[in-house]
Short mmCIF file of N, CA and C in Angstrom, two decimals:
data_model
loop_
_atom_site.label_atom_id
_atom_site.label_comp_id
_atom_site.label_asym_id
_atom_site.label_seq_id
_atom_site.Cartn_x
_atom_site.Cartn_y
_atom_site.Cartn_z
N UNK A 1 4.96 -4.72 33.74
CA UNK A 1 4.37 -4.66 32.42
C UNK A 1 3.46 -5.88 32.23
N UNK A 2 2.32 -5.69 31.67
CA UNK A 2 1.35 -6.76 31.48
C UNK A 2 1.79 -7.71 30.37
N UNK A 3 1.36 -8.95 30.48
CA UNK A 3 1.64 -9.94 29.44
C UNK A 3 0.70 -9.68 28.28
N UNK A 4 1.19 -9.76 27.05
CA UNK A 4 0.32 -9.49 25.90
C UNK A 4 -0.87 -10.44 25.85
N UNK A 5 -1.98 -9.94 25.36
CA UNK A 5 -3.15 -10.80 25.21
C UNK A 5 -2.96 -11.70 23.99
N UNK A 6 -3.94 -12.55 23.71
CA UNK A 6 -3.81 -13.51 22.61
C UNK A 6 -3.55 -12.83 21.27
N UNK A 7 -4.14 -11.66 21.06
CA UNK A 7 -3.93 -10.97 19.79
C UNK A 7 -2.46 -10.67 19.58
N UNK A 8 -1.81 -10.12 20.61
CA UNK A 8 -0.40 -9.79 20.47
C UNK A 8 0.49 -11.01 20.49
N UNK A 9 0.11 -12.06 21.22
CA UNK A 9 0.91 -13.27 21.23
C UNK A 9 0.92 -13.91 19.85
N UNK A 10 -0.15 -13.74 19.10
CA UNK A 10 -0.23 -14.28 17.75
C UNK A 10 0.23 -13.29 16.69
N UNK A 11 0.60 -12.08 17.10
CA UNK A 11 1.06 -11.07 16.16
C UNK A 11 2.40 -11.52 15.59
N UNK A 12 2.55 -11.59 14.29
CA UNK A 12 3.80 -12.10 13.72
C UNK A 12 4.99 -11.23 14.10
N UNK A 13 6.13 -11.87 14.31
CA UNK A 13 7.32 -11.12 14.67
C UNK A 13 8.03 -10.58 13.43
N UNK A 14 7.70 -11.09 12.26
CA UNK A 14 8.36 -10.64 11.04
C UNK A 14 7.45 -10.98 9.86
N UNK A 15 7.12 -10.02 9.06
CA UNK A 15 6.29 -10.29 7.90
C UNK A 15 6.46 -9.18 6.88
N UNK A 16 6.22 -9.48 5.61
CA UNK A 16 6.35 -8.43 4.59
C UNK A 16 5.25 -7.40 4.75
N UNK A 17 5.56 -6.19 4.34
CA UNK A 17 4.53 -5.16 4.35
C UNK A 17 3.43 -5.55 3.38
N UNK A 18 2.19 -5.19 3.69
CA UNK A 18 1.09 -5.57 2.81
C UNK A 18 1.24 -4.96 1.43
N UNK A 19 0.75 -5.68 0.45
CA UNK A 19 0.81 -5.20 -0.92
C UNK A 19 -0.15 -4.03 -1.13
N UNK A 20 -1.25 -4.06 -0.44
CA UNK A 20 -2.24 -2.99 -0.59
C UNK A 20 -2.56 -2.44 0.78
N UNK A 21 -2.34 -1.16 0.96
CA UNK A 21 -2.71 -0.50 2.20
C UNK A 21 -3.29 0.85 1.84
N UNK A 22 -4.18 1.33 2.64
CA UNK A 22 -4.90 2.55 2.32
C UNK A 22 -5.00 3.43 3.55
N UNK A 23 -4.87 4.71 3.35
CA UNK A 23 -5.12 5.68 4.41
C UNK A 23 -6.46 6.32 4.09
N UNK A 24 -7.39 6.18 5.01
CA UNK A 24 -8.73 6.71 4.77
C UNK A 24 -8.92 8.02 5.49
N UNK A 25 -9.43 8.97 4.78
CA UNK A 25 -9.80 10.23 5.39
C UNK A 25 -11.27 10.12 5.81
N UNK A 26 -11.76 11.15 6.42
CA UNK A 26 -13.11 11.10 6.95
C UNK A 26 -14.23 11.18 5.94
N UNK A 27 -13.91 11.38 4.67
CA UNK A 27 -14.96 11.55 3.68
C UNK A 27 -15.62 10.21 3.35
N UNK A 28 -16.90 10.25 3.04
CA UNK A 28 -17.66 9.04 2.75
C UNK A 28 -17.08 8.25 1.59
N UNK A 29 -16.61 8.91 0.54
CA UNK A 29 -16.12 8.16 -0.62
C UNK A 29 -14.86 7.35 -0.28
N UNK A 30 -14.09 7.78 0.73
CA UNK A 30 -12.94 6.98 1.14
C UNK A 30 -13.41 5.70 1.83
N UNK A 31 -14.42 5.82 2.67
CA UNK A 31 -14.99 4.63 3.31
C UNK A 31 -15.60 3.69 2.29
N UNK A 32 -16.27 4.24 1.28
CA UNK A 32 -16.85 3.41 0.22
C UNK A 32 -15.75 2.68 -0.54
N UNK A 33 -14.64 3.36 -0.80
CA UNK A 33 -13.52 2.74 -1.51
C UNK A 33 -13.01 1.53 -0.72
N UNK A 34 -12.85 1.70 0.58
CA UNK A 34 -12.37 0.61 1.42
C UNK A 34 -13.38 -0.53 1.45
N UNK A 35 -14.65 -0.20 1.63
CA UNK A 35 -15.69 -1.23 1.71
C UNK A 35 -15.76 -2.03 0.42
N UNK A 36 -15.57 -1.37 -0.71
CA UNK A 36 -15.67 -2.04 -2.01
C UNK A 36 -14.39 -2.75 -2.42
N UNK A 37 -13.30 -2.62 -1.65
CA UNK A 37 -12.02 -3.20 -2.03
C UNK A 37 -11.65 -4.29 -1.03
N UNK A 38 -12.03 -5.51 -1.34
CA UNK A 38 -11.81 -6.62 -0.43
C UNK A 38 -10.35 -7.06 -0.35
N UNK A 39 -9.48 -6.49 -1.18
CA UNK A 39 -8.08 -6.91 -1.21
C UNK A 39 -7.23 -6.26 -0.12
N UNK A 40 -7.75 -5.30 0.60
CA UNK A 40 -6.96 -4.59 1.61
C UNK A 40 -6.68 -5.49 2.81
N UNK A 41 -5.39 -5.59 3.19
CA UNK A 41 -5.00 -6.33 4.39
C UNK A 41 -4.99 -5.43 5.61
N UNK A 42 -4.61 -4.18 5.39
CA UNK A 42 -4.48 -3.18 6.45
C UNK A 42 -5.19 -1.91 6.01
N UNK A 43 -5.67 -1.16 6.97
CA UNK A 43 -6.18 0.17 6.69
C UNK A 43 -5.69 1.08 7.81
N UNK A 44 -5.31 2.30 7.43
CA UNK A 44 -4.85 3.27 8.42
C UNK A 44 -5.84 4.42 8.48
N UNK A 45 -6.26 4.75 9.70
CA UNK A 45 -7.20 5.84 9.92
C UNK A 45 -6.57 6.89 10.81
N UNK A 46 -6.87 8.13 10.52
CA UNK A 46 -6.46 9.19 11.44
C UNK A 46 -7.25 9.00 12.74
N UNK A 47 -6.62 9.34 13.84
CA UNK A 47 -7.26 9.17 15.14
C UNK A 47 -8.57 9.96 15.21
N UNK A 48 -8.61 11.09 14.54
CA UNK A 48 -9.83 11.91 14.50
C UNK A 48 -10.99 11.11 13.88
N UNK A 49 -10.70 10.36 12.82
CA UNK A 49 -11.72 9.52 12.19
C UNK A 49 -12.11 8.37 13.12
N UNK A 50 -11.11 7.77 13.77
CA UNK A 50 -11.39 6.68 14.72
C UNK A 50 -12.27 7.18 15.86
N UNK A 51 -12.04 8.40 16.30
CA UNK A 51 -12.87 8.98 17.37
C UNK A 51 -14.32 9.10 16.92
N UNK A 52 -14.53 9.58 15.69
CA UNK A 52 -15.89 9.70 15.17
C UNK A 52 -16.58 8.34 15.11
N UNK A 53 -15.85 7.33 14.65
CA UNK A 53 -16.41 5.98 14.59
C UNK A 53 -16.72 5.46 15.99
N UNK A 54 -15.76 5.63 16.91
CA UNK A 54 -15.96 5.16 18.29
C UNK A 54 -17.13 5.88 18.95
N UNK A 55 -17.28 7.17 18.66
CA UNK A 55 -18.41 7.93 19.21
C UNK A 55 -19.74 7.36 18.72
N UNK A 56 -19.72 6.73 17.54
CA UNK A 56 -20.92 6.08 17.00
C UNK A 56 -21.03 4.62 17.44
N UNK A 57 -20.12 4.19 18.34
CA UNK A 57 -20.17 2.82 18.86
C UNK A 57 -19.52 1.78 17.97
N UNK A 58 -18.71 2.22 17.01
CA UNK A 58 -18.07 1.30 16.06
C UNK A 58 -16.63 1.06 16.50
N UNK A 59 -16.23 -0.21 16.60
CA UNK A 59 -14.85 -0.56 16.94
C UNK A 59 -14.07 -0.82 15.66
N UNK A 60 -12.76 -0.94 15.80
CA UNK A 60 -11.90 -1.22 14.65
C UNK A 60 -12.29 -2.55 13.99
N UNK A 61 -12.60 -3.55 14.79
CA UNK A 61 -12.97 -4.86 14.24
C UNK A 61 -14.26 -4.76 13.45
N UNK A 62 -15.22 -4.01 13.97
CA UNK A 62 -16.49 -3.83 13.24
C UNK A 62 -16.26 -3.04 11.96
N UNK A 63 -15.36 -2.08 12.00
CA UNK A 63 -15.09 -1.25 10.83
C UNK A 63 -14.33 -2.04 9.76
N UNK A 64 -13.26 -2.72 10.16
CA UNK A 64 -12.40 -3.40 9.20
C UNK A 64 -12.84 -4.80 8.85
N UNK A 65 -13.63 -5.42 9.70
CA UNK A 65 -14.01 -6.80 9.48
C UNK A 65 -12.95 -7.74 10.04
N UNK A 66 -13.20 -9.03 9.96
CA UNK A 66 -12.32 -10.01 10.59
C UNK A 66 -10.96 -10.18 9.91
N UNK A 67 -10.84 -9.80 8.65
CA UNK A 67 -9.61 -10.06 7.91
C UNK A 67 -8.76 -8.83 7.65
N UNK A 68 -9.13 -7.70 8.21
CA UNK A 68 -8.41 -6.46 7.96
C UNK A 68 -7.87 -5.91 9.28
N UNK A 69 -6.58 -5.65 9.33
CA UNK A 69 -5.97 -5.02 10.50
C UNK A 69 -6.13 -3.52 10.38
N UNK A 70 -6.48 -2.88 11.48
CA UNK A 70 -6.72 -1.44 11.49
C UNK A 70 -5.63 -0.75 12.32
N UNK A 71 -4.98 0.23 11.70
CA UNK A 71 -3.97 1.05 12.37
C UNK A 71 -4.55 2.45 12.49
N UNK A 72 -4.35 3.07 13.63
CA UNK A 72 -4.73 4.47 13.79
C UNK A 72 -3.45 5.30 13.92
N UNK A 73 -3.56 6.58 13.59
CA UNK A 73 -2.39 7.46 13.66
C UNK A 73 -2.79 8.84 14.17
N UNK A 74 -1.91 9.43 14.95
CA UNK A 74 -2.13 10.80 15.41
C UNK A 74 -1.60 11.81 14.42
N UNK A 75 -0.89 11.36 13.41
CA UNK A 75 -0.35 12.32 12.44
C UNK A 75 -1.52 13.00 11.73
N UNK A 76 -1.42 14.29 11.58
CA UNK A 76 -2.51 15.04 10.98
C UNK A 76 -2.28 16.52 11.13
N UNK A 77 -3.34 17.28 11.03
CA UNK A 77 -3.24 18.73 11.14
C UNK A 77 -2.78 19.14 12.53
N UNK A 78 -1.83 20.06 12.57
CA UNK A 78 -1.27 20.52 13.84
C UNK A 78 -2.34 21.05 14.78
N UNK A 79 -3.36 21.73 14.24
CA UNK A 79 -4.39 22.32 15.10
C UNK A 79 -5.15 21.24 15.87
N UNK A 80 -5.41 20.11 15.25
CA UNK A 80 -6.12 19.03 15.95
C UNK A 80 -5.19 18.36 16.96
N UNK A 81 -3.94 18.13 16.55
CA UNK A 81 -2.96 17.47 17.42
C UNK A 81 -2.74 18.29 18.69
N UNK A 82 -2.64 19.61 18.55
CA UNK A 82 -2.37 20.47 19.71
C UNK A 82 -3.50 20.41 20.73
N UNK A 83 -4.72 20.12 20.30
CA UNK A 83 -5.86 20.04 21.21
C UNK A 83 -6.10 18.64 21.76
N UNK A 84 -5.27 17.68 21.36
CA UNK A 84 -5.41 16.30 21.80
C UNK A 84 -4.49 16.06 22.99
N UNK A 85 -5.05 15.62 24.11
CA UNK A 85 -4.15 15.30 25.22
C UNK A 85 -4.04 13.78 25.35
N UNK A 86 -3.11 13.34 26.18
CA UNK A 86 -2.82 11.91 26.28
C UNK A 86 -4.02 11.12 26.79
N UNK A 87 -4.81 11.69 27.66
CA UNK A 87 -5.99 10.99 28.17
C UNK A 87 -7.02 10.81 27.06
N UNK A 88 -7.23 11.85 26.25
CA UNK A 88 -8.15 11.73 25.12
C UNK A 88 -7.67 10.65 24.16
N UNK A 89 -6.38 10.67 23.84
CA UNK A 89 -5.82 9.68 22.91
C UNK A 89 -6.03 8.27 23.47
N UNK A 90 -5.72 8.08 24.75
CA UNK A 90 -5.90 6.78 25.40
C UNK A 90 -7.35 6.33 25.33
N UNK A 91 -8.28 7.24 25.64
CA UNK A 91 -9.69 6.88 25.66
C UNK A 91 -10.20 6.51 24.27
N UNK A 92 -9.76 7.22 23.26
CA UNK A 92 -10.16 6.88 21.88
C UNK A 92 -9.66 5.48 21.55
N UNK A 93 -8.41 5.19 21.90
CA UNK A 93 -7.85 3.86 21.62
C UNK A 93 -8.61 2.77 22.37
N UNK A 94 -8.94 3.02 23.62
CA UNK A 94 -9.70 2.02 24.39
C UNK A 94 -11.06 1.76 23.76
N UNK A 95 -11.70 2.82 23.28
CA UNK A 95 -13.04 2.66 22.69
C UNK A 95 -12.98 2.03 21.30
N UNK A 96 -12.04 2.46 20.47
CA UNK A 96 -11.98 2.00 19.08
C UNK A 96 -11.27 0.65 18.94
N UNK A 97 -10.28 0.37 19.78
CA UNK A 97 -9.57 -0.90 19.82
C UNK A 97 -8.87 -1.27 18.50
N UNK A 98 -7.99 -0.41 18.00
CA UNK A 98 -7.27 -0.75 16.77
C UNK A 98 -6.24 -1.86 17.03
N UNK A 99 -5.75 -2.46 15.96
CA UNK A 99 -4.70 -3.47 16.08
C UNK A 99 -3.36 -2.82 16.40
N UNK A 100 -3.13 -1.64 15.83
CA UNK A 100 -1.86 -0.93 16.04
C UNK A 100 -2.14 0.57 16.02
N UNK A 101 -1.19 1.33 16.57
CA UNK A 101 -1.39 2.77 16.66
C UNK A 101 -0.05 3.49 16.54
N UNK A 102 -0.05 4.61 15.81
CA UNK A 102 1.10 5.52 15.72
C UNK A 102 0.79 6.67 16.68
N UNK A 103 1.43 6.68 17.87
CA UNK A 103 1.01 7.59 18.93
C UNK A 103 1.75 8.92 19.00
N UNK A 104 1.13 9.85 19.74
CA UNK A 104 1.76 11.02 20.30
C UNK A 104 2.39 12.03 19.38
N UNK A 105 1.90 12.21 18.17
CA UNK A 105 2.55 13.15 17.27
C UNK A 105 2.59 14.55 17.88
N UNK A 106 3.70 15.21 17.70
CA UNK A 106 3.87 16.61 18.08
C UNK A 106 4.52 17.31 16.88
N UNK A 107 4.10 18.51 16.54
CA UNK A 107 4.67 19.21 15.39
C UNK A 107 6.19 19.39 15.55
N UNK A 108 6.94 18.84 14.61
CA UNK A 108 8.40 18.91 14.66
C UNK A 108 8.89 19.22 13.25
N UNK A 109 9.47 20.41 13.08
CA UNK A 109 9.86 20.86 11.75
C UNK A 109 11.29 21.37 11.73
N UNK A 110 11.90 21.28 10.57
CA UNK A 110 13.29 21.71 10.36
C UNK A 110 13.50 23.16 10.76
N UNK A 111 12.53 24.03 10.46
CA UNK A 111 12.72 25.46 10.72
C UNK A 111 12.44 25.86 12.17
N UNK A 112 12.08 24.92 13.03
CA UNK A 112 11.88 25.24 14.44
C UNK A 112 13.22 25.47 15.13
N UNK A 113 13.19 26.28 16.16
CA UNK A 113 14.37 26.47 17.00
C UNK A 113 14.71 25.10 17.61
N UNK A 114 15.99 24.77 17.68
CA UNK A 114 16.44 23.45 18.09
C UNK A 114 15.86 23.02 19.44
N UNK A 115 15.81 23.91 20.41
CA UNK A 115 15.27 23.56 21.72
C UNK A 115 13.80 23.19 21.66
N UNK A 116 13.02 23.94 20.88
CA UNK A 116 11.59 23.65 20.72
C UNK A 116 11.40 22.30 20.03
N UNK A 117 12.19 22.07 18.99
CA UNK A 117 12.09 20.82 18.26
C UNK A 117 12.42 19.64 19.18
N UNK A 118 13.47 19.77 19.98
CA UNK A 118 13.85 18.70 20.90
C UNK A 118 12.75 18.45 21.93
N UNK A 119 12.16 19.52 22.47
CA UNK A 119 11.05 19.36 23.42
C UNK A 119 9.88 18.61 22.76
N UNK A 120 9.60 18.93 21.50
CA UNK A 120 8.51 18.25 20.81
C UNK A 120 8.82 16.77 20.60
N UNK A 121 10.06 16.45 20.25
CA UNK A 121 10.46 15.04 20.11
C UNK A 121 10.29 14.32 21.45
N UNK A 122 10.77 14.95 22.53
CA UNK A 122 10.66 14.34 23.86
C UNK A 122 9.19 14.16 24.26
N UNK A 123 8.36 15.16 24.00
CA UNK A 123 6.94 15.05 24.35
C UNK A 123 6.28 13.92 23.56
N UNK A 124 6.62 13.80 22.29
CA UNK A 124 6.09 12.71 21.47
C UNK A 124 6.46 11.36 22.08
N UNK A 125 7.71 11.21 22.48
CA UNK A 125 8.17 9.94 23.04
C UNK A 125 7.60 9.69 24.43
N UNK A 126 7.41 10.75 25.22
CA UNK A 126 6.80 10.58 26.54
C UNK A 126 5.36 10.08 26.42
N UNK A 127 4.62 10.64 25.47
CA UNK A 127 3.25 10.19 25.24
C UNK A 127 3.26 8.76 24.73
N UNK A 128 4.19 8.45 23.85
CA UNK A 128 4.32 7.08 23.33
C UNK A 128 4.51 6.10 24.48
N UNK A 129 5.43 6.41 25.40
CA UNK A 129 5.68 5.53 26.54
C UNK A 129 4.47 5.45 27.47
N UNK A 130 3.80 6.57 27.69
CA UNK A 130 2.60 6.57 28.53
C UNK A 130 1.54 5.64 27.94
N UNK A 131 1.26 5.79 26.64
CA UNK A 131 0.24 4.96 26.01
C UNK A 131 0.66 3.50 25.97
N UNK A 132 1.93 3.26 25.74
CA UNK A 132 2.45 1.89 25.75
C UNK A 132 2.25 1.27 27.12
N UNK A 133 2.58 2.01 28.18
CA UNK A 133 2.39 1.50 29.54
C UNK A 133 0.91 1.23 29.83
N UNK A 134 0.04 2.09 29.32
CA UNK A 134 -1.39 1.95 29.56
C UNK A 134 -2.04 0.84 28.72
N UNK A 135 -1.63 0.74 27.45
CA UNK A 135 -2.36 -0.12 26.50
C UNK A 135 -1.48 -1.09 25.72
N UNK A 136 -0.20 -1.17 26.04
CA UNK A 136 0.71 -2.02 25.27
C UNK A 136 0.37 -3.49 25.29
N UNK A 137 -0.44 -3.91 26.24
CA UNK A 137 -0.87 -5.30 26.29
C UNK A 137 -2.07 -5.56 25.37
N UNK A 138 -2.64 -4.50 24.79
CA UNK A 138 -3.82 -4.63 23.93
C UNK A 138 -3.55 -4.21 22.49
N UNK A 139 -2.64 -3.27 22.30
CA UNK A 139 -2.43 -2.64 20.99
C UNK A 139 -0.95 -2.64 20.68
N UNK A 140 -0.59 -2.95 19.43
CA UNK A 140 0.80 -2.80 18.99
C UNK A 140 1.04 -1.32 18.71
N UNK A 141 2.20 -0.82 19.08
CA UNK A 141 2.52 0.59 18.86
C UNK A 141 3.63 0.73 17.84
N UNK A 142 3.47 1.72 16.98
CA UNK A 142 4.45 2.04 15.94
C UNK A 142 4.94 3.45 16.24
N UNK A 143 6.05 3.58 16.96
CA UNK A 143 6.52 4.92 17.34
C UNK A 143 6.95 5.74 16.12
N UNK A 144 6.70 7.03 16.21
CA UNK A 144 7.18 7.94 15.18
C UNK A 144 8.68 8.15 15.37
N UNK A 145 9.38 8.36 14.28
CA UNK A 145 10.78 8.77 14.34
C UNK A 145 10.80 10.22 13.92
N UNK A 146 11.13 11.09 14.87
CA UNK A 146 11.06 12.53 14.65
C UNK A 146 12.42 13.14 14.86
N UNK A 147 12.61 14.33 14.33
CA UNK A 147 13.83 15.09 14.57
C UNK A 147 14.66 15.29 13.32
N UNK A 148 15.40 16.36 13.31
CA UNK A 148 16.29 16.70 12.20
C UNK A 148 17.71 16.22 12.47
N UNK A 149 18.11 16.23 13.72
CA UNK A 149 19.47 15.85 14.09
C UNK A 149 19.51 14.37 14.46
N UNK A 150 20.66 13.74 14.23
CA UNK A 150 20.83 12.33 14.55
C UNK A 150 20.49 12.06 16.01
N UNK A 151 20.95 12.91 16.91
CA UNK A 151 20.71 12.68 18.34
C UNK A 151 19.24 12.82 18.69
N UNK A 152 18.49 13.65 17.95
CA UNK A 152 17.05 13.76 18.19
C UNK A 152 16.36 12.45 17.79
N UNK A 153 16.75 11.92 16.64
CA UNK A 153 16.17 10.65 16.20
C UNK A 153 16.58 9.51 17.13
N UNK A 154 17.77 9.60 17.71
CA UNK A 154 18.23 8.54 18.62
C UNK A 154 17.30 8.42 19.83
N UNK A 155 16.74 9.52 20.27
CA UNK A 155 15.76 9.47 21.36
C UNK A 155 14.61 8.53 20.97
N UNK A 156 14.16 8.66 19.74
CA UNK A 156 13.06 7.82 19.24
C UNK A 156 13.50 6.36 19.15
N UNK A 157 14.71 6.11 18.65
CA UNK A 157 15.20 4.74 18.55
C UNK A 157 15.32 4.10 19.92
N UNK A 158 15.76 4.86 20.91
CA UNK A 158 15.88 4.33 22.28
C UNK A 158 14.51 3.94 22.83
N UNK A 159 13.52 4.76 22.55
CA UNK A 159 12.16 4.44 23.00
C UNK A 159 11.67 3.19 22.29
N UNK A 160 11.90 3.08 21.00
CA UNK A 160 11.49 1.89 20.26
C UNK A 160 12.10 0.64 20.88
N UNK A 161 13.37 0.71 21.23
CA UNK A 161 14.05 -0.44 21.80
C UNK A 161 13.50 -0.81 23.18
N UNK A 162 12.94 0.16 23.88
CA UNK A 162 12.41 -0.08 25.22
C UNK A 162 10.99 -0.66 25.20
N UNK A 163 10.32 -0.58 24.08
CA UNK A 163 8.92 -0.96 23.99
C UNK A 163 8.76 -2.36 23.42
N UNK A 164 8.75 -3.35 24.27
CA UNK A 164 8.57 -4.71 23.81
C UNK A 164 7.52 -5.39 24.66
N UNK A 165 6.77 -6.32 24.17
CA UNK A 165 6.77 -6.84 22.82
C UNK A 165 5.73 -6.19 21.92
N UNK A 166 5.05 -5.18 22.41
CA UNK A 166 3.91 -4.64 21.67
C UNK A 166 4.29 -3.56 20.67
N UNK A 167 5.53 -3.54 20.22
CA UNK A 167 5.96 -2.54 19.26
C UNK A 167 6.33 -3.21 17.96
N UNK A 168 5.95 -2.61 16.87
CA UNK A 168 6.45 -3.09 15.59
C UNK A 168 7.38 -2.03 15.04
N UNK A 169 8.38 -2.46 14.30
CA UNK A 169 9.37 -1.53 13.77
C UNK A 169 9.48 -1.73 12.26
N UNK A 170 9.45 -0.63 11.53
CA UNK A 170 9.69 -0.69 10.09
C UNK A 170 11.19 -0.67 9.86
N UNK A 171 11.67 -1.58 9.05
CA UNK A 171 13.09 -1.66 8.77
C UNK A 171 13.34 -1.35 7.30
N UNK A 172 14.59 -1.15 6.95
CA UNK A 172 14.93 -0.83 5.57
C UNK A 172 14.61 -1.96 4.61
N UNK A 173 14.48 -3.16 5.12
CA UNK A 173 14.18 -4.29 4.24
C UNK A 173 12.68 -4.40 3.96
N UNK A 174 11.94 -3.35 4.28
CA UNK A 174 10.49 -3.30 4.04
C UNK A 174 9.74 -4.42 4.75
N UNK A 175 10.11 -4.67 5.99
CA UNK A 175 9.38 -5.63 6.80
C UNK A 175 9.05 -4.97 8.12
N UNK A 176 8.15 -5.56 8.83
CA UNK A 176 7.84 -5.09 10.17
C UNK A 176 8.39 -6.11 11.16
N UNK A 177 9.15 -5.64 12.12
CA UNK A 177 9.72 -6.50 13.16
C UNK A 177 9.37 -5.95 14.52
N UNK A 178 9.34 -6.82 15.51
CA UNK A 178 9.22 -6.35 16.88
C UNK A 178 10.56 -5.79 17.30
N UNK A 179 10.52 -4.80 18.15
CA UNK A 179 11.75 -4.21 18.67
C UNK A 179 12.39 -5.17 19.67
N UNK A 180 13.73 -5.17 19.79
CA UNK A 180 14.39 -6.03 20.75
C UNK A 180 14.14 -5.57 22.18
N UNK A 181 14.23 -6.50 23.11
CA UNK A 181 13.99 -6.18 24.51
C UNK A 181 15.18 -5.44 25.11
N UNK A 182 14.93 -4.29 25.68
CA UNK A 182 15.95 -3.55 26.42
C UNK A 182 15.25 -2.79 27.52
N UNK A 183 16.02 -2.13 28.35
CA UNK A 183 15.42 -1.35 29.42
C UNK A 183 14.95 0.00 28.88
N UNK A 184 14.11 0.67 29.65
CA UNK A 184 13.59 1.98 29.27
C UNK A 184 14.74 2.99 29.25
N UNK A 185 14.84 3.80 28.22
CA UNK A 185 15.91 4.79 28.17
C UNK A 185 15.74 5.84 29.25
N UNK A 186 16.84 6.26 29.82
CA UNK A 186 16.78 7.26 30.88
C UNK A 186 16.43 8.64 30.33
N UNK A 187 16.57 8.82 29.02
CA UNK A 187 16.30 10.13 28.42
C UNK A 187 14.81 10.43 28.33
N UNK A 188 13.96 9.42 28.55
CA UNK A 188 12.51 9.64 28.46
C UNK A 188 11.85 9.14 29.73
N UNK A 189 10.79 9.78 30.07
CA UNK A 189 10.01 9.35 31.21
C UNK A 189 8.55 9.30 30.76
N UNK A 190 7.76 8.53 31.47
CA UNK A 190 6.34 8.48 31.16
C UNK A 190 5.67 9.66 31.84
N UNK A 191 4.96 10.46 31.06
CA UNK A 191 4.21 11.57 31.63
C UNK A 191 3.09 11.93 30.70
N UNK A 192 2.24 12.79 31.18
CA UNK A 192 1.12 13.23 30.36
C UNK A 192 1.50 14.50 29.62
N UNK A 193 0.78 14.77 28.52
CA UNK A 193 1.03 15.99 27.74
C UNK A 193 0.81 17.20 28.59
#
């Protein structure tokens, strides 16, 4: 595993969640809102929006400026997620260069058959580990916690524990912490979608 770059070495290990955070959609008025609101510490963009910006040659730093951390997320419409493969996701991240990323979303719903839901949780975590292995030295990762059953969510917790130091974890105390160092869980393997 690569040693984190200066950005991650300086990434705080514990800090309060920002007072103001915004999720921007692709519409122009959302971008205008962000541009006009200098109080934002963080901004979250859907990966689809980040792709559009990257296609125009804009990086996260250029978009957010020097004082705003940019997080990207794969969460979104199922139709777009289903057409996104791990290589596309990796390439968008390499081009856009966000500070943090919520990777590998797969549709996981209560009404799904248990086996399908479990496969989706596993696929989400496999993509998370793949992207972490590829880019964990450049980008902090915020794994999704998916699943209806405790044991399904435990798969996600095990992956979070295996992803250090480039992972941040949301805790009940409303802070972000790095996950503790542990070995990779045997229940997940790195693979492509």
